[in-house]
mmCIF file of C-alpha atoms in Angstrom:
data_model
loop_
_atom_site.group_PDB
_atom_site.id
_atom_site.type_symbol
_atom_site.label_atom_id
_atom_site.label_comp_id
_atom_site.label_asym_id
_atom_site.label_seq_id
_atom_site.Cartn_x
_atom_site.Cartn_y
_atom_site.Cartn_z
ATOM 1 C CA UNK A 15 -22.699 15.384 -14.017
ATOM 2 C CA UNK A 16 -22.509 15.776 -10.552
ATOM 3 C CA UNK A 17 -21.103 18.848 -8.037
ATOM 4 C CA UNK A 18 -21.485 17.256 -4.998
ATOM 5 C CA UNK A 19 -18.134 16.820 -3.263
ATOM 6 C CA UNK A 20 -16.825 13.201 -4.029
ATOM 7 C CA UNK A 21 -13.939 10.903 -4.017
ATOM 8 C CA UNK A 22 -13.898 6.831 -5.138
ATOM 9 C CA UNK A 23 -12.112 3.630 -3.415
ATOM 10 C CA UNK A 24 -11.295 1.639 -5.917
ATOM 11 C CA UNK A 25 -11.479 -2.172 -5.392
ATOM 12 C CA UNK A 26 -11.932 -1.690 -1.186
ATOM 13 C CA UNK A 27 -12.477 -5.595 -1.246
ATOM 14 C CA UNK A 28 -12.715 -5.819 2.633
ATOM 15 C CA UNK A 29 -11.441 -2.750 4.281
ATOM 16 C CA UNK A 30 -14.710 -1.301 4.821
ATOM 17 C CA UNK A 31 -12.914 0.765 7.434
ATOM 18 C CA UNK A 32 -11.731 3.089 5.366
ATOM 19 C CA UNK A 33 -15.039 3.928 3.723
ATOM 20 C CA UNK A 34 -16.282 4.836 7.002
ATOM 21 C CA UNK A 35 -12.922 7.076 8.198
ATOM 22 C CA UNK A 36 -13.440 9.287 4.507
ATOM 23 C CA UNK A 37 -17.598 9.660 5.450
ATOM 24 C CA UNK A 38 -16.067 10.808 8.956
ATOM 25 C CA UNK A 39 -13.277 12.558 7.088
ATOM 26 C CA UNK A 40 -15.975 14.817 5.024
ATOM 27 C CA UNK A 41 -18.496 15.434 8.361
ATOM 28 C CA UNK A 42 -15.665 16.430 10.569
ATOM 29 C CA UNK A 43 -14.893 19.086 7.640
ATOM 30 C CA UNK A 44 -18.147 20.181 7.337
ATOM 31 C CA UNK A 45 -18.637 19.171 4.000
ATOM 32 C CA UNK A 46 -21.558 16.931 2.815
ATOM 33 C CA UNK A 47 -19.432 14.577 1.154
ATOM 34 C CA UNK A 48 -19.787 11.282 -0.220
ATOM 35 C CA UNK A 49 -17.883 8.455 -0.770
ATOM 36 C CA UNK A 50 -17.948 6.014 -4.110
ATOM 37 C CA UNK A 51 -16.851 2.683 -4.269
ATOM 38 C CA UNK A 52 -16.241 0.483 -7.424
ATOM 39 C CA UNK A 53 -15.923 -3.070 -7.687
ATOM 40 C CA UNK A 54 -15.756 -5.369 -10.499
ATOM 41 C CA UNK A 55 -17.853 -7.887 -7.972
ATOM 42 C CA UNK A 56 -20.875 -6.727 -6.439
ATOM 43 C CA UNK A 57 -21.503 -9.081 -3.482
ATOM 44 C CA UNK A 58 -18.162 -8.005 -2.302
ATOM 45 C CA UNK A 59 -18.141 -6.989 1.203
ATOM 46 C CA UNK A 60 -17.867 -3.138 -0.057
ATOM 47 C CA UNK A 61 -19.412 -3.187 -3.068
ATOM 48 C CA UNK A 62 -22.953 -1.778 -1.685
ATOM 49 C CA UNK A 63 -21.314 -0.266 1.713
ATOM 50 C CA UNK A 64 -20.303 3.535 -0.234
ATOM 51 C CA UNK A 65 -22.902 6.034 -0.456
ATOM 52 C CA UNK A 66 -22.798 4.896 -4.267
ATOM 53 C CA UNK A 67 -21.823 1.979 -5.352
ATOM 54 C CA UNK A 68 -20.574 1.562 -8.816
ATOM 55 C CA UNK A 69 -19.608 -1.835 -11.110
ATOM 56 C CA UNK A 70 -16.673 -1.331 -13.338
ATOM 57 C CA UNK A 71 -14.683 -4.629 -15.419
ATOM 58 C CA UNK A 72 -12.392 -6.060 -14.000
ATOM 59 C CA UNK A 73 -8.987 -3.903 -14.638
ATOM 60 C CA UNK A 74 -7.675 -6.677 -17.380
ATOM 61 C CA UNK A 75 -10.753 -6.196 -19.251
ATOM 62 C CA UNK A 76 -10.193 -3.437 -22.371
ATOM 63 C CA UNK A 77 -13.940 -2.226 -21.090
ATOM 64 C CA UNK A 78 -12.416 -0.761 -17.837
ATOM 65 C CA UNK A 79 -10.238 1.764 -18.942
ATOM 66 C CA UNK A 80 -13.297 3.616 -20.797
ATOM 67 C CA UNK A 81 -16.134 2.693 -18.081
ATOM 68 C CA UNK A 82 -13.739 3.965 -15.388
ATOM 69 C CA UNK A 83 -13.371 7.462 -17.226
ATOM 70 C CA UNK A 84 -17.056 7.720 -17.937
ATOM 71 C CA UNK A 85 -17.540 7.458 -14.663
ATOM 72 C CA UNK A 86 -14.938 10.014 -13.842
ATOM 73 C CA UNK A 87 -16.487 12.577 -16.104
ATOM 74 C CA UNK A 88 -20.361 11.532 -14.625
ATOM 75 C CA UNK A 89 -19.231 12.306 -10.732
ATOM 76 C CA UNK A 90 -16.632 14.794 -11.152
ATOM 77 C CA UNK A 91 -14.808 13.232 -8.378
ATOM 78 C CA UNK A 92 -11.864 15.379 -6.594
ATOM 79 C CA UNK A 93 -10.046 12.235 -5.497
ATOM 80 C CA UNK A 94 -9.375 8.593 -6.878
ATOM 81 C CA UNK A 95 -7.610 5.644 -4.830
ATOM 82 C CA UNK A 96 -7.411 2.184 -4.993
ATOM 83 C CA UNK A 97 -6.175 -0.057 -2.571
ATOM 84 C CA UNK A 98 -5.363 -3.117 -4.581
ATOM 85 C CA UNK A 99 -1.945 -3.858 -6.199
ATOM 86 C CA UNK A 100 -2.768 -5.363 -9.766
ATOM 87 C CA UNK A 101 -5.138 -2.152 -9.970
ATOM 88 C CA UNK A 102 -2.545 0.503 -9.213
ATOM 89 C CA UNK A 103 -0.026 -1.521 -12.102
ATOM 90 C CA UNK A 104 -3.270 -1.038 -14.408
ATOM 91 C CA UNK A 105 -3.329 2.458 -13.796
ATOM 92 C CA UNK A 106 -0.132 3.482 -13.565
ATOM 93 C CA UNK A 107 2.063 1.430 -15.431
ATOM 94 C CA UNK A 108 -0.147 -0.706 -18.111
ATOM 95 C CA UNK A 109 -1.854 2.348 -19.091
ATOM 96 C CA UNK A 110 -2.174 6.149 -18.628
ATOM 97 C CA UNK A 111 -5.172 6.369 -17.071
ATOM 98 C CA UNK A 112 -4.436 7.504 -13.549
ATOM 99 C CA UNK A 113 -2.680 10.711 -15.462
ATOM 100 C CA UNK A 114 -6.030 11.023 -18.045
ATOM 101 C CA UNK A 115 -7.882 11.647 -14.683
ATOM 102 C CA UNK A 116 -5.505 13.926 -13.120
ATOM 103 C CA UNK A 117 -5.749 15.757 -16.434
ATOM 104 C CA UNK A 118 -9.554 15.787 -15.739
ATOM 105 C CA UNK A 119 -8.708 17.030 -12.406
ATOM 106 C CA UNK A 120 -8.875 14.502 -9.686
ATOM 107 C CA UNK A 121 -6.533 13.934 -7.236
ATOM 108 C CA UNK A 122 -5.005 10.172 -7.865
ATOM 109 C CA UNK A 123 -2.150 9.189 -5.237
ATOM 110 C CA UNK A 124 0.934 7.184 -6.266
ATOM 111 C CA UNK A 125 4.605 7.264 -6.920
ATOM 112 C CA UNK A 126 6.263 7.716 -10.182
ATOM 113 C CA UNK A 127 5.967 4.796 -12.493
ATOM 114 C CA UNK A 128 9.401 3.315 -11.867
ATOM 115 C CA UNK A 129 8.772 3.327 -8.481
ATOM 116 C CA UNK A 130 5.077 1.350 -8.952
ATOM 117 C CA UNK A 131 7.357 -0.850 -11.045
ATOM 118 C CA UNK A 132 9.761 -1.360 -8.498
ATOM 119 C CA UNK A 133 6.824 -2.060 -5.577
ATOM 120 C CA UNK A 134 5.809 -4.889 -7.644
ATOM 121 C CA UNK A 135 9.716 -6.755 -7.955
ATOM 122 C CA UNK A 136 11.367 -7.243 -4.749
ATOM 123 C CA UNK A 137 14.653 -7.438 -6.826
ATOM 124 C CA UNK A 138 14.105 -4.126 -8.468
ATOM 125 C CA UNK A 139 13.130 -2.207 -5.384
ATOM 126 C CA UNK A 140 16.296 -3.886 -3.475
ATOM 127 C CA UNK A 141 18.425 -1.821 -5.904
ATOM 128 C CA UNK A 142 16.638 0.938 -6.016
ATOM 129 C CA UNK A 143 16.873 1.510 -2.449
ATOM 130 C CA UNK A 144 20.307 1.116 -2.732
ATOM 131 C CA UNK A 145 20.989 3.319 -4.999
ATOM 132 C CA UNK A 146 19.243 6.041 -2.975
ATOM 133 C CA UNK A 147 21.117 5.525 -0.089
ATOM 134 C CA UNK A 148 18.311 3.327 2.478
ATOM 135 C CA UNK A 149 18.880 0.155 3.948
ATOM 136 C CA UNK A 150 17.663 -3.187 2.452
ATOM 137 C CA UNK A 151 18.344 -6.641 2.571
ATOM 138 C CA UNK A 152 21.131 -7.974 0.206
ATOM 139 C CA UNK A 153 18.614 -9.711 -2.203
ATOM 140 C CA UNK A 154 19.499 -12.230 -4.651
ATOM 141 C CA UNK A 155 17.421 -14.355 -7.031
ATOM 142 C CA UNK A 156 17.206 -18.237 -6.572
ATOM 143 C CA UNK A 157 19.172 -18.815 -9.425
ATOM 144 C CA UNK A 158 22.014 -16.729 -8.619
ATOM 145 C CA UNK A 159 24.529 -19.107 -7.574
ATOM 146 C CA UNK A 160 27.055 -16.692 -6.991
ATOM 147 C CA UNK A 161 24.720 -14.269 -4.873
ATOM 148 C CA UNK A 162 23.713 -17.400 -2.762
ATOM 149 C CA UNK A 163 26.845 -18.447 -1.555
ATOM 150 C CA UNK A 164 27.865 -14.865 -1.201
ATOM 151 C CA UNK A 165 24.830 -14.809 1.440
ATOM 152 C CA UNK A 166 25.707 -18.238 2.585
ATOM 153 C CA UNK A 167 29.086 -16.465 4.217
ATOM 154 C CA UNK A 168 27.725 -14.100 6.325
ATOM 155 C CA UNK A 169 24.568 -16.097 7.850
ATOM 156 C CA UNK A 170 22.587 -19.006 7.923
ATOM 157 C CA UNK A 171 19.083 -17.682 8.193
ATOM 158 C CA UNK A 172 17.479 -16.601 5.352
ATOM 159 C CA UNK A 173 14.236 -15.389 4.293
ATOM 160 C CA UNK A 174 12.562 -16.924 1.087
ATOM 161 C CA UNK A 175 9.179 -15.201 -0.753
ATOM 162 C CA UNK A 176 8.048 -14.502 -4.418
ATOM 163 C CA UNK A 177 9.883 -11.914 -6.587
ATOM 164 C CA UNK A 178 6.636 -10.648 -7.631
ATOM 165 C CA UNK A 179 4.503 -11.835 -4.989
ATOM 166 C CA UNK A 180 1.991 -9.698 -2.807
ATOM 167 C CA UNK A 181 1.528 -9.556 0.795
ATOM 168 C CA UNK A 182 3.979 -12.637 2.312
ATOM 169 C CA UNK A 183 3.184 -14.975 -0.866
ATOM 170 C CA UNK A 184 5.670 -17.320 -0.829
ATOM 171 C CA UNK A 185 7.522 -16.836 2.282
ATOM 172 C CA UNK A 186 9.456 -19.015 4.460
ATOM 173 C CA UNK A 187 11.913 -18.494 6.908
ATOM 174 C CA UNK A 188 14.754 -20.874 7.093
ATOM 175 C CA UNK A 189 17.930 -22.259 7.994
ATOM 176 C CA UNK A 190 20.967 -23.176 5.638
ATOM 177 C CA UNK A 191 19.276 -26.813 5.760
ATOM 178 C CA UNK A 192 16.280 -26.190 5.275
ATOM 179 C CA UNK A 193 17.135 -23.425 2.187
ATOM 180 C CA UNK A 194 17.187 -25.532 -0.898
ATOM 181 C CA UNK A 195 13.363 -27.319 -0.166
ATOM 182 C CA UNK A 196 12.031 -23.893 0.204
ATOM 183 C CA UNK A 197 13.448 -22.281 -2.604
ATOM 184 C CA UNK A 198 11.688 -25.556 -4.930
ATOM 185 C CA UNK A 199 8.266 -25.093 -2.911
ATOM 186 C CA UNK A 200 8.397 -21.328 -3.781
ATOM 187 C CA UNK A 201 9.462 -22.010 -7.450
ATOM 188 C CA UNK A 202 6.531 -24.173 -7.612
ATOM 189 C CA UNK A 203 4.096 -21.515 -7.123
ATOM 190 C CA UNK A 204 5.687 -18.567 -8.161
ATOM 191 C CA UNK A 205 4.163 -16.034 -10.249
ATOM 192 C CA UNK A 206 6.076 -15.104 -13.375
ATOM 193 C CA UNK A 207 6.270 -11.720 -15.635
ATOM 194 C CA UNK A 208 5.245 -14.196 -19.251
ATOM 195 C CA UNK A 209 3.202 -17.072 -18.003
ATOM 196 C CA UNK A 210 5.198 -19.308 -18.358
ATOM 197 C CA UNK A 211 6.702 -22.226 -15.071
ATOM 198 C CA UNK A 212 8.112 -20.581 -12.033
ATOM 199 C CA UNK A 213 11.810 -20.326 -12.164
ATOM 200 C CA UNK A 214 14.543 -19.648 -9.888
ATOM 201 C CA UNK A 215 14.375 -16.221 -11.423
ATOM 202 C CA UNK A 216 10.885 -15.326 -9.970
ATOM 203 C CA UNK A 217 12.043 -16.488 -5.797
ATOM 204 C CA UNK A 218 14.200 -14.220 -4.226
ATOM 205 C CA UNK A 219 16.228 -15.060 -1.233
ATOM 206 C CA UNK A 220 17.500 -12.679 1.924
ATOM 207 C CA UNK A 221 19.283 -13.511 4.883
ATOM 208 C CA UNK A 222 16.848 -12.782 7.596
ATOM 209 C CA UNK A 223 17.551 -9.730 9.772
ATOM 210 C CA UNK A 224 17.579 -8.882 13.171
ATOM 211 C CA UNK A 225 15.134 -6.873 15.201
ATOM 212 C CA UNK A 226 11.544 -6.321 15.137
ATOM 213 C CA UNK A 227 9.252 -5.606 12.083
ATOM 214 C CA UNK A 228 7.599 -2.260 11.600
ATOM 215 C CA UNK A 229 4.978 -1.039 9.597
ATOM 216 C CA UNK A 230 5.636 2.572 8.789
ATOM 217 C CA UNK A 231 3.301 5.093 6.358
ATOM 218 C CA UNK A 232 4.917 7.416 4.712
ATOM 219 C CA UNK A 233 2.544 10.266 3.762
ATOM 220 C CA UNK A 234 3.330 12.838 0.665
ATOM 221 C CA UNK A 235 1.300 15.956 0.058
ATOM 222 C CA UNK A 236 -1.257 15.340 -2.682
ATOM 223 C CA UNK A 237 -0.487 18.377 -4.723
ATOM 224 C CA UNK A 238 3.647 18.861 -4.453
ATOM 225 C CA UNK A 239 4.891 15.681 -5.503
ATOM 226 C CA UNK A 240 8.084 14.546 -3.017
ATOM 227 C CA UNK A 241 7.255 16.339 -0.091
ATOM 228 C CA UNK A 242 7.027 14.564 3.115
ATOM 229 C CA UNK A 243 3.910 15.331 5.569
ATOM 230 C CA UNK A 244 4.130 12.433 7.728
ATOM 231 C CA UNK A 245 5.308 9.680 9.420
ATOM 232 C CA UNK A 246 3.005 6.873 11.015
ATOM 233 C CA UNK A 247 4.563 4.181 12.587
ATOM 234 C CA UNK A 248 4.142 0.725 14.548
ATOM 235 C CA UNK A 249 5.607 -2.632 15.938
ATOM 236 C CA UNK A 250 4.101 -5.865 14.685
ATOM 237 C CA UNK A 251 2.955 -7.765 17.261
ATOM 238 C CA UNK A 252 1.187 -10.812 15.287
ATOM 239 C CA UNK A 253 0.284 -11.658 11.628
ATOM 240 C CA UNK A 254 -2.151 -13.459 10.170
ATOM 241 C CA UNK A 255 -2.827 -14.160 5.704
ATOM 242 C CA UNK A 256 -0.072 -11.538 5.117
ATOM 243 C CA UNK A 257 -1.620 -8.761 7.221
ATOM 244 C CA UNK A 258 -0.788 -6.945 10.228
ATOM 245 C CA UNK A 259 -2.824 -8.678 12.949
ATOM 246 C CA UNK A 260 -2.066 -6.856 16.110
ATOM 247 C CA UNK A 261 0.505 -3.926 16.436
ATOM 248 C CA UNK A 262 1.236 -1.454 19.040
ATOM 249 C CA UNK A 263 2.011 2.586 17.735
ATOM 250 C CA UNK A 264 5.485 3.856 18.259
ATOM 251 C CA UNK A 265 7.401 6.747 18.006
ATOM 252 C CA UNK A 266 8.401 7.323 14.336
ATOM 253 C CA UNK A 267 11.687 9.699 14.588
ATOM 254 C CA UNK A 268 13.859 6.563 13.754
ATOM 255 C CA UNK A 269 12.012 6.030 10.490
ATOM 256 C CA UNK A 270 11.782 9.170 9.025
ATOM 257 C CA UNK A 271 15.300 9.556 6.971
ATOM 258 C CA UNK A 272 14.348 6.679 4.875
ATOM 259 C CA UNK A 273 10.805 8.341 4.638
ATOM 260 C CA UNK A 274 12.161 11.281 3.333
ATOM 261 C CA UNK A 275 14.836 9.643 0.586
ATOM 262 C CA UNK A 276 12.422 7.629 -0.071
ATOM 263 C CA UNK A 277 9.020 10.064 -0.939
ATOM 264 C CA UNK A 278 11.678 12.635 -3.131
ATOM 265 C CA UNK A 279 12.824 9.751 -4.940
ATOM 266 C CA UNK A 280 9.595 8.070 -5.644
ATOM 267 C CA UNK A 281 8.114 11.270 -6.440
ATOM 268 C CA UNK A 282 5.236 10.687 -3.578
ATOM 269 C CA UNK A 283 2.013 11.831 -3.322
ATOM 270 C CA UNK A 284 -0.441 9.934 -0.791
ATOM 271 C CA UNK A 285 0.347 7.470 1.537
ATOM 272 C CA UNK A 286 2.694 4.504 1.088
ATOM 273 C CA UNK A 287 2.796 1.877 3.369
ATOM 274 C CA UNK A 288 6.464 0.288 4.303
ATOM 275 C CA UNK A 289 7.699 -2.950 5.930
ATOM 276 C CA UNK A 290 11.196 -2.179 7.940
ATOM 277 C CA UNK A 291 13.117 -3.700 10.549
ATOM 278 C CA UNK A 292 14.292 -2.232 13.428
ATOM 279 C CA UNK A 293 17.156 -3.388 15.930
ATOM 280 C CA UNK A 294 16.872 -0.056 17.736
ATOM 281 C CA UNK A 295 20.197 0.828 16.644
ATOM 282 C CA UNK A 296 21.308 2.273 13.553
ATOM 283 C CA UNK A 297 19.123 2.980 10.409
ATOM 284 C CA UNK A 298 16.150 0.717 10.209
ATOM 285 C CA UNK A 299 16.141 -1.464 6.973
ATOM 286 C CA UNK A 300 13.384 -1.251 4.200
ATOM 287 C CA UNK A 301 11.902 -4.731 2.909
ATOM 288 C CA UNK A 302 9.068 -3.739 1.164
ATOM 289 C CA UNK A 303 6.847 -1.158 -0.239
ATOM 290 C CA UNK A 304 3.136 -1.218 -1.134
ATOM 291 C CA UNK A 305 1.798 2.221 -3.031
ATOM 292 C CA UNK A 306 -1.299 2.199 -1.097
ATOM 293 C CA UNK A 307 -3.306 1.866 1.962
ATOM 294 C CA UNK A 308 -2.273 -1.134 4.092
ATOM 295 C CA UNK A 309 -3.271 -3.217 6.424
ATOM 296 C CA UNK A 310 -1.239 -1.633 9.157
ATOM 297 C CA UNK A 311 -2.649 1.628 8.508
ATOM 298 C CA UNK A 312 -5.719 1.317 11.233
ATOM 299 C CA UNK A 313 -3.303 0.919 13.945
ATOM 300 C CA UNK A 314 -2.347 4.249 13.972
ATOM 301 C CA UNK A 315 -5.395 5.601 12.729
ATOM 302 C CA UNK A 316 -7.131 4.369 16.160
ATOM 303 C CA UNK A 317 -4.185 6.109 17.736
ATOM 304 C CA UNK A 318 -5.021 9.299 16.940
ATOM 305 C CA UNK A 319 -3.993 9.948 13.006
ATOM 306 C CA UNK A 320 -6.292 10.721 10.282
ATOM 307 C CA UNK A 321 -4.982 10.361 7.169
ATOM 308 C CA UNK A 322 -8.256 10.518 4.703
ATOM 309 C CA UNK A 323 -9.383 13.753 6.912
ATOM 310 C CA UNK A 324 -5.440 14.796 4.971
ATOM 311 C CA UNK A 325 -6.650 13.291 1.972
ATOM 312 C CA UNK A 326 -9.923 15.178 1.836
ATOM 313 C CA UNK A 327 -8.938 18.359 2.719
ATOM 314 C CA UNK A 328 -6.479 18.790 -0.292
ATOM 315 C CA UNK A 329 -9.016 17.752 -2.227
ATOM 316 C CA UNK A 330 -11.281 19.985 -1.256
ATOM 317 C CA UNK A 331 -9.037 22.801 -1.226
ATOM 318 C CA UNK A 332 -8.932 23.016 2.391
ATOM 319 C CA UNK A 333 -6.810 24.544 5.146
ATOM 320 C CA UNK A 334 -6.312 22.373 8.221
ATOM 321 C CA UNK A 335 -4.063 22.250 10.925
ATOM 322 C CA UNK A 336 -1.112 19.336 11.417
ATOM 323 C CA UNK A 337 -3.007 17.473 14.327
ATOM 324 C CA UNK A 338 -4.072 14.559 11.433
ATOM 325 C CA UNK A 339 -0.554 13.311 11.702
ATOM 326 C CA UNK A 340 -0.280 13.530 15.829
ATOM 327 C CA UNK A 341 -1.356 9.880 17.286
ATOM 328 C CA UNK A 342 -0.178 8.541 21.118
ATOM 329 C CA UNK A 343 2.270 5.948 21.236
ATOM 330 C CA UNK A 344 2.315 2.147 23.287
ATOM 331 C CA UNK A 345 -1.554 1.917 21.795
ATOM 332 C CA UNK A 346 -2.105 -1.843 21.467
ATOM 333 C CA UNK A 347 -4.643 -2.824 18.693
ATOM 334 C CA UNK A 348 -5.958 -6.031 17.286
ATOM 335 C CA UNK A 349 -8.073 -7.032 14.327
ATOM 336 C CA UNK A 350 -11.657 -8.799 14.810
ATOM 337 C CA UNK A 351 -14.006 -10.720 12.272
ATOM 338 C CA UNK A 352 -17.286 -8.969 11.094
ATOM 339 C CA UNK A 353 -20.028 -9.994 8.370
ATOM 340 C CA UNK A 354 -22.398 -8.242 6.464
ATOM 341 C CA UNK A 355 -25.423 -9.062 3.742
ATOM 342 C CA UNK A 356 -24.014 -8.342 0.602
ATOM 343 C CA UNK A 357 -26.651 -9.330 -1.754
ATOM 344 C CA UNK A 358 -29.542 -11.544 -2.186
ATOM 345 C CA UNK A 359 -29.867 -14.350 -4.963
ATOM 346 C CA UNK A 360 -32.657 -13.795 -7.149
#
């Protein structure tokens, strides 16, 4: 057993990033701190880059659920996050283990299970937003004849992607000709709730809106579940595999109603990390929602926020003051390749 303040970053894959903002998180706090990371593959670019490094199964595996609690009860962590999607459904919808280790104690950010449920099926989550009053896309599946033509009337750009897709898997952007082609080629390689052949069930289709795309974090206290702390927003400049590429910080006033039905709804603690677009009039409208870190999270980090040095200090216990949410606006970032060793054959 250990006593040594920790947290663990579940599955960091490549955002080594945000291993290095929690180290910096626990030295600007004064605390000697460190920072676990588990992977189920250990030449994985973060694998060895925590101060410990830890294998666990992969989440499907029955293994995990017990090696992941035995390694709970080892380091006596005060905080758990993970930062991949099929993880989060593991441990907060498949099973109860993100609430056996808050029962042991530890600190695990999320949103209430419907919610996690709804994060995962762009259908579900376009209803749910509805029905709490924030701005989405009318959303239909591909199979909804009705819904399609209803959509057909009021515009002939639409925007095609996987019901149950992650990141932009699946997505096209289209015209009324071009509508029916996309639909098949998303089909095709849809992913689908019982294994069986995509169907027009698992594509959803959205007329595509007007006005820029924002990335906006929406940050919950980690010990009063609902209650807004922050809002972190920025423009997309460019994409690139699904991820923010380049983005410049702006001011986040326009964003924050929908932050704040949204975190009391979803029951919120942590950071969430939400796609809306903005015309610059009006209410901006929500199009997705990932329970996690994202990729746009750095922009505003490098702008002045500091969300783990949030995270770390409720762990801990800790009184700090509200600068962790302040960041400038009109900063311009961009993304750049790295490489490190990550093991040695033999």
């Amino acid at each position: 057993m250990s006593t040594e303040p920790t947290m663990v970053i579940g599955s960091a894959g490549r955002r080594l990033y945000l291993i290095d903002w929690f180290r910096d998180a626990f030295a600007g706090l004064g605390v000697d701190g460190r920072v676990v990371v588990t992977e189920n593959d250990p030449s994985s670019a973060a694998a060895t880059y925590g101060d410990v490094a830890r294998s666990l199964p992969r989440y499907a595996d029955p293994a995990y659920g017990p090696a992941l609690l035995d390694l709970v009860d080892e380091l006596r962590p005060g905080l758990f996050l993970s930062v991949n999607d099929y993880e989060l459904m593991h441990l907060h919808v498949d099973t109860d283990l993100a609430q056996q280790m808050r029962s042991r104690g530890v600190l695990v950010p999320g949103v209430e299970r419907a919610w996690q449920l709804g994060c995962a099926d762009k259908l579900r989550m376009a209803q749910m937003l509805e029905e709490i009053g924030v701005p989405t896309p009318p959303t239909v599946t591909a199979d909804d004849q009705e819904g399609l033509d209803a959509l057909a009337a009021v515009t002939d750009e639409f925007v095609v992607k996987h019901r149950l897709g992650s990141g932009s898997s699946g997505l096209a952007l289209v015209d009324a000709s071009g509508l029916e082609a996309a639909v098949a080629a998303a089909v095709a390689s849809a992913p689908s709730t019982e294994g069986r052949a995509g169907a027009g069930q698992d594509v959803v289709v959205q007329p595509r809106l007007a006005g820029h795309e924002h990335g906006v974090d929406i940050v919950g206290d980690l010990r009063e579940a609902g209650s807004l702390r922050a809002v972190l927003a920025r423009r997309k400049v460019r994409m690139r595999a699904g991820e923010t590429d380049k983005a410049i910080t702006v001011d986040p006033a326009p964003f924050v109603a929908n932050a704040e039905r949204i975190a009391q709804a979803a029951s919120l603690t942590g950071l969430v990390d939400v796609d809306m677009f903005f015309d610059g009039e009006g209410e901006p409208s929500v199009i997705d929602i990932n329970p996690r870190f994202g990729g746009g999270y750095p922009f505003v980090h490098l702008a002045g926020a500091d969300v783990p040095r949030f995270y770390v200090s409720r762990a801990l216990g800790l009184e700090i003051d509200e600068e962790w949410r302040d960041y400038a606006p009109d900063v311009v970032s961009a993304k750049h390749e790295s490489v490190r060793i990550t093991a040695r054959e033999g």
